[in-house]
Short mmCIF file of C-alpha atoms and ligand atoms in Angstrom, two decimals:
data_model
loop_
_atom_site.label_atom_id
_atom_site.label_comp_id
_atom_site.label_asym_id
_atom_site.label_seq_id
_atom_site.Cartn_x
_atom_site.Cartn_y
_atom_site.Cartn_z
CA MET U 207 6.36 -12.41 8.29
CA ILE U 208 5.59 -9.93 5.69
CA TYR U 209 2.87 -9.64 3.07
CA LEU U 210 3.46 -7.13 0.25
CA LEU U 211 0.27 -5.48 -1.18
CA SER U 212 0.89 -4.19 -4.74
CA GLY U 213 -1.21 -2.99 -7.59
CA ALA U 214 -1.86 0.17 -9.73
CA PRO U 215 -3.05 3.41 -8.05
CA GLY U 216 -6.52 2.85 -6.75
CA ALA U 217 -6.28 -0.94 -6.91
CA GLY U 218 -7.31 -1.14 -3.14
CA LYS U 219 -3.89 -1.47 -1.39
CA GLY U 220 -4.84 0.81 1.45
CA THR U 221 -8.39 -0.52 1.78
CA GLN U 222 -7.23 -4.17 1.95
CA SER U 223 -4.41 -3.36 4.28
CA ASP U 224 -6.84 -1.80 6.68
CA MET U 225 -8.84 -4.97 6.46
CA LEU U 226 -5.87 -7.15 7.33
CA VAL U 227 -5.26 -4.93 10.43
CA GLU U 228 -8.84 -4.98 11.57
CA HIS U 229 -9.64 -8.66 10.88
CA LEU U 230 -6.32 -10.56 11.01
CA GLY U 231 -4.15 -8.71 13.56
CA PHE U 232 -1.63 -7.33 11.08
CA ARG U 233 0.51 -4.21 11.57
CA LYS U 234 0.38 -1.91 8.49
CA MET U 235 3.07 0.29 6.99
CA SER U 236 2.04 2.38 3.98
CA THR U 237 4.94 4.14 2.38
CA GLY U 238 2.45 6.60 0.77
CA ASP U 239 1.13 7.48 4.19
CA ALA U 240 4.62 7.82 5.59
CA LEU U 241 5.68 10.13 2.85
CA ARG U 242 2.44 12.15 3.19
CA ASP U 243 3.40 12.73 6.82
CA CYS U 244 6.92 13.78 5.78
CA ALA U 245 5.47 16.10 3.11
CA LYS U 246 3.41 17.92 5.69
CA GLU U 247 6.53 18.99 7.64
CA ALA U 248 7.79 22.54 7.18
CA THR U 249 11.27 21.35 6.17
CA GLU U 250 13.20 21.33 2.97
CA LEU U 251 12.78 17.51 2.80
CA GLY U 252 9.07 17.82 3.32
CA ALA U 253 8.77 20.23 0.50
CA ARG U 254 10.81 18.15 -1.86
CA VAL U 255 8.78 15.01 -1.07
CA ALA U 256 5.44 16.91 -1.56
CA ALA U 257 6.60 18.26 -4.97
CA ILE U 258 7.61 14.77 -6.18
CA MET U 259 4.37 12.99 -4.91
CA ASN U 260 2.18 15.70 -6.47
CA LYS U 261 3.85 15.07 -9.86
CA GLY U 262 3.15 11.30 -9.40
CA GLU U 263 6.84 10.35 -9.49
CA PHE U 264 8.81 8.04 -7.20
CA VAL U 265 10.60 9.22 -4.08
CA ALA U 266 14.23 8.08 -3.80
CA ASP U 267 14.86 4.45 -2.96
CA ASP U 268 17.28 5.19 -0.16
CA LEU U 269 14.80 7.22 1.77
CA LEU U 270 12.15 4.62 1.33
CA PHE U 271 14.48 1.91 2.58
CA ASP U 272 15.25 3.82 5.67
CA ILE U 273 11.53 4.44 6.39
CA VAL U 274 10.67 0.78 5.91
CA ALA U 275 13.56 -0.66 7.89
CA ALA U 276 12.88 1.73 10.83
CA GLY U 277 9.20 0.93 10.76
CA LEU U 278 9.77 -2.86 10.72
CA ASP U 279 12.27 -2.51 13.58
CA LYS U 280 9.69 -0.47 15.50
CA PHE U 281 6.92 -3.10 14.97
CA ALA U 282 9.33 -5.86 16.06
CA ARG U 283 10.27 -3.99 19.22
CA GLU U 284 6.64 -3.46 20.11
CA HIS U 285 5.91 -7.11 19.39
CA GLY U 286 8.86 -8.24 21.59
CA ASN U 287 12.02 -10.23 20.96
CA GLY U 288 12.63 -9.27 17.37
CA GLY U 289 9.07 -10.12 16.29
CA ASN U 290 9.70 -13.93 16.67
CA SER U 291 8.50 -14.73 20.04
CA GLY U 292 5.27 -15.28 21.75
CA ASP U 293 2.28 -17.23 20.64
CA ALA U 294 1.58 -15.15 17.49
CA PRO U 295 4.45 -14.19 15.05
CA LEU U 296 4.55 -10.60 13.98
CA LYS U 297 2.51 -10.17 10.80
CA VAL U 298 3.20 -7.02 8.79
CA VAL U 299 1.54 -5.79 5.62
CA LEU U 300 3.55 -3.38 3.45
CA ASP U 301 1.22 -1.18 1.46
CA GLY U 302 3.10 0.07 -1.61
CA TYR U 303 6.62 -1.19 -1.01
CA PRO U 304 8.67 -2.39 -2.95
CA ARG U 305 7.83 -0.57 -6.13
CA ASN U 306 10.85 -1.44 -8.24
CA ILE U 307 13.53 -4.12 -8.40
CA ASN U 308 16.04 -2.10 -6.47
CA GLN U 309 13.62 -1.74 -3.56
CA ALA U 310 12.75 -5.48 -3.72
CA GLU U 311 16.56 -6.28 -3.51
CA ALA U 312 16.93 -3.88 -0.57
CA LEU U 313 14.00 -5.55 1.27
CA SER U 314 15.47 -8.91 0.65
CA SER U 315 18.64 -7.89 2.51
CA LEU U 316 16.38 -7.88 5.67
CA SER U 317 14.93 -11.31 4.92
CA ASP U 318 16.69 -13.04 7.89
CA LYS U 319 14.65 -10.87 10.17
CA TYR U 320 11.71 -10.07 8.01
CA PRO U 321 10.92 -12.78 5.45
CA VAL U 322 8.48 -12.01 2.70
CA MET U 323 5.61 -14.53 2.64
CA ARG U 324 3.67 -13.23 -0.37
CA TYR U 325 3.55 -10.56 -3.03
CA VAL U 326 -0.13 -9.98 -3.41
CA LEU U 327 -0.90 -8.39 -6.71
CA LEU U 328 -4.30 -6.60 -6.82
CA GLN U 329 -5.27 -6.63 -10.43
CA ILE U 330 -7.49 -3.88 -11.71
CA ASP U 331 -8.49 -2.47 -15.04
CA HIS U 332 -6.52 0.86 -15.54
CA GLU U 333 -9.72 2.91 -16.27
CA HIS U 334 -11.21 1.67 -12.97
CA SER U 335 -8.00 2.54 -11.26
CA ILE U 336 -8.39 6.21 -12.30
CA SER U 337 -12.05 6.41 -11.48
CA ARG U 338 -11.37 4.95 -7.99
CA ALA U 339 -8.62 7.38 -7.21
CA VAL U 340 -10.33 10.49 -8.67
CA GLY U 341 -13.47 9.70 -6.41
CA ARG U 342 -11.44 8.92 -3.27
CA VAL U 343 -11.53 11.06 -0.15
CA ILE U 344 -9.55 10.27 3.00
CA CYS U 345 -9.88 11.26 6.62
CA GLY U 346 -7.34 13.89 7.46
CA ALA U 347 -7.17 12.68 11.04
CA CYS U 348 -7.30 8.87 11.02
CA ARG U 349 -6.69 8.18 7.28
CA ALA U 350 -9.82 6.07 6.79
CA ILE U 351 -10.46 5.68 3.05
CA TYR U 352 -13.78 6.51 1.39
CA HIS U 353 -15.08 6.94 -2.12
CA ARG U 354 -17.67 9.60 -3.12
CA ASP U 355 -19.82 7.05 -5.11
CA THR U 356 -18.94 3.55 -4.02
CA ASN U 357 -18.20 4.05 -0.34
CA PRO U 358 -19.53 7.51 0.75
CA PRO U 359 -19.44 8.63 4.51
CA GLN U 360 -22.73 8.80 6.29
CA GLN U 361 -22.31 12.56 6.79
CA GLU U 362 -20.83 14.61 4.07
CA ASN U 363 -17.17 15.30 4.44
CA ARG U 364 -16.97 13.73 7.97
CA CYS U 365 -15.27 10.52 8.91
CA ASP U 366 -17.74 7.84 10.15
CA GLY U 367 -15.09 6.57 12.53
CA CYS U 368 -13.53 9.70 14.21
CA GLY U 369 -15.56 12.63 12.90
CA GLY U 370 -12.45 14.06 11.18
CA GLN U 371 -12.67 16.16 8.01
CA LEU U 372 -12.45 14.34 4.66
CA VAL U 373 -9.95 15.59 2.17
CA GLN U 374 -8.81 14.78 -1.39
CA ARG U 375 -5.17 13.85 -1.85
CA GLY U 376 -3.06 16.34 -3.80
CA ASP U 377 -1.98 13.60 -6.27
CA ASP U 378 -5.53 12.37 -7.07
CA VAL U 379 -5.83 14.38 -10.15
CA ARG U 380 -5.89 12.99 -13.74
CA ALA U 381 -2.50 14.24 -14.85
CA SER U 382 -0.75 12.85 -11.73
CA LEU U 383 -2.62 9.56 -11.93
CA GLU U 384 -1.70 9.00 -15.63
CA LYS U 385 1.93 9.61 -14.59
CA ARG U 386 1.61 7.16 -11.72
CA LEU U 387 0.20 4.56 -13.99
CA THR U 388 2.91 4.99 -16.52
CA ILE U 389 5.58 4.64 -13.86
CA TYR U 390 3.72 1.69 -12.34
CA LYS U 391 3.87 -0.17 -15.65
CA ARG U 392 7.47 0.63 -16.33
CA GLU U 393 9.01 0.27 -12.70
CA THR U 394 6.54 -1.88 -10.63
CA GLU U 395 5.23 -4.47 -13.17
CA PRO U 396 8.61 -6.18 -13.46
CA LEU U 397 8.15 -7.20 -9.85
CA ILE U 398 5.45 -9.63 -10.96
CA ALA U 399 8.13 -11.77 -12.65
CA TYR U 400 10.59 -11.09 -9.80
CA TYR U 401 8.26 -12.57 -7.18
CA ARG U 402 6.89 -15.26 -9.47
CA GLU U 403 10.45 -16.58 -9.87
CA ARG U 404 10.69 -16.71 -6.08
CA ASP U 405 7.29 -18.41 -5.69
CA LYS U 406 5.75 -15.59 -3.75
CA LEU U 407 3.38 -14.24 -6.23
CA ALA U 408 -0.45 -14.32 -5.52
CA GLU U 409 -2.77 -12.64 -8.00
CA VAL U 410 -6.11 -11.39 -6.80
CA ASN U 411 -8.92 -9.92 -9.06
CA ALA U 412 -9.45 -6.48 -7.39
CA ASP U 413 -12.28 -5.55 -9.73
CA ARG U 414 -14.79 -6.83 -7.31
CA SER U 415 -16.36 -5.71 -4.00
CA VAL U 416 -14.05 -4.91 -1.06
CA GLU U 417 -15.48 -7.95 0.67
CA GLN U 418 -14.88 -10.36 -2.21
CA VAL U 419 -11.24 -9.15 -2.59
CA PHE U 420 -10.63 -9.50 1.11
CA ALA U 421 -12.03 -13.06 1.15
CA ASP U 422 -9.34 -14.09 -1.30
CA ILE U 423 -6.56 -12.40 0.66
CA LYS U 424 -7.79 -13.85 3.83
CA GLU U 425 -7.78 -17.30 2.40
CA LEU U 426 -4.12 -16.91 1.40
CA VAL U 427 -3.17 -15.74 4.80
CA LEU U 428 -4.95 -18.67 6.46
CA GLN U 429 -3.30 -21.12 4.09
CA ASP U 430 0.13 -19.73 5.08
CA ALA U 431 -0.49 -19.89 8.81
P1 LIG S 259 0.44 5.64 -2.52
O1 LIG S 259 -0.27 6.49 -1.44
O2 LIG S 259 0.81 4.28 -2.20
O3 LIG S 259 -0.45 5.76 -3.89
P2 LIG S 259 -0.74 4.69 -5.08
O4 LIG S 259 0.24 3.56 -5.18
O5 LIG S 259 -0.86 5.49 -6.26
O6 LIG S 259 -1.95 3.91 -4.53
P3 LIG S 259 -3.31 4.63 -3.99
O7 LIG S 259 -3.11 4.94 -2.48
O8 LIG S 259 -3.67 5.69 -4.94
O9 LIG S 259 -4.41 3.42 -4.21
P4 LIG S 259 -4.62 2.24 -3.29
O10 LIG S 259 -4.31 1.01 -4.04
O11 LIG S 259 -4.12 2.32 -1.88
O12 LIG S 259 -6.25 2.28 -3.26
P5 LIG S 259 -7.29 2.64 -2.02
O13 LIG S 259 -7.45 1.45 -1.12
O14 LIG S 259 -7.02 3.89 -1.47
O15 LIG S 259 1.74 6.43 -3.04
C1 LIG S 259 1.64 7.84 -3.29
C2 LIG S 259 2.97 8.31 -3.80
O16 LIG S 259 3.96 8.24 -2.78
C3 LIG S 259 3.59 7.73 -4.97
O17 LIG S 259 2.95 8.18 -6.21
C4 LIG S 259 5.09 8.05 -4.88
O18 LIG S 259 5.22 9.35 -5.13
C5 LIG S 259 5.20 7.92 -3.32
N1 LIG S 259 5.63 6.54 -2.95
C6 LIG S 259 4.84 5.67 -2.23
N2 LIG S 259 5.58 4.57 -2.05
C7 LIG S 259 6.74 4.61 -2.68
C8 LIG S 259 7.84 3.75 -2.97
N3 LIG S 259 7.89 2.57 -2.46
N4 LIG S 259 8.79 4.22 -3.72
C9 LIG S 259 8.87 5.44 -4.26
N5 LIG S 259 7.73 6.33 -4.04
C10 LIG S 259 6.77 5.98 -3.31
O19 LIG S 259 -8.68 2.68 -2.83
C11 LIG S 259 -8.85 3.71 -3.91
C12 LIG S 259 -10.33 4.10 -3.91
O20 LIG S 259 -11.09 3.03 -4.43
C13 LIG S 259 -10.89 4.48 -2.49
O21 LIG S 259 -11.84 5.47 -2.72
C14 LIG S 259 -11.64 3.25 -2.01
O22 LIG S 259 -12.73 3.54 -1.18
C15 LIG S 259 -12.05 2.65 -3.39
N6 LIG S 259 -12.08 1.12 -3.40
C16 LIG S 259 -11.09 0.29 -2.91
N7 LIG S 259 -11.35 -0.98 -3.03
C17 LIG S 259 -12.57 -0.97 -3.77
C18 LIG S 259 -13.34 -2.04 -4.28
N8 LIG S 259 -13.03 -3.34 -4.24
N9 LIG S 259 -14.47 -1.65 -5.01
C19 LIG S 259 -14.83 -0.34 -5.12
N10 LIG S 259 -14.08 0.74 -4.64
C20 LIG S 259 -12.98 0.35 -3.95
MG1 LIG S 260 -3.07 3.84 -0.87
#
């Protein structure tokens, strides 16, 4: 079963997905992380993806679908028997997918194998969204997420977990963020109505502490179990 975590840039999709992995046994797939891996490769595709991301635009739907479908199949293989066997069903959180109606339709073509339980919308004031992303640093090694003011590492520029170096993302600059917000409103917000009509929408106030937001998400997951 699949939970979709959505929301504007900086809403907390990555942070809350990590909590689902740590506390509730989810597998996580972040399309942003997958594309950042792709962008690091010294290939023509890597260079194209990096340029698109740094501008704050969307990468092509077909590529995203291939990444997501392959990732879900990998999780299912690792879980055993198509993800449906055993005592505990496979639980996956998709961080940042789908982001438009076309992607949502593509995902629904996999619903026999991977049904969507909830579209969890993390609601945040747009100014907060920018200040969260501008202050973010991430571990270059394990991808742990920090914020210079609200969630700083114990040692400057070092990951508390693995000691890796903290870096700023290339797209966490104001111009790119404003573009990401504009595209979010135009392309992603229509998914709210899409999932509401399908009775999958859950809205969570993300303008609260990480723990308060997670408590609401956890309650949803426990209700569905
Ligand atoms: P992606 O990496 O997904 O970026 P995004 O959607 O802009 O979201 P962010 O990662 O910026 O924010 P987040 O919600 O994960 O917040 P976080 O938890 O880090 O995508 C990047 C790019 O890849 C896209 O622009 C596009 O180019 C491409 N892409 C990805 N998916 C795609 C798709 N499906 N289709 C096409 N293109 C795609 O938190 C942010 C900060 O706030 C952190 O510093 C954190 O510590 C802090 N924080 C989190 N929660 C709280 C809280 N409750 N209180 C205080 N601080 C908090
Ligand atoms: Mg993220």
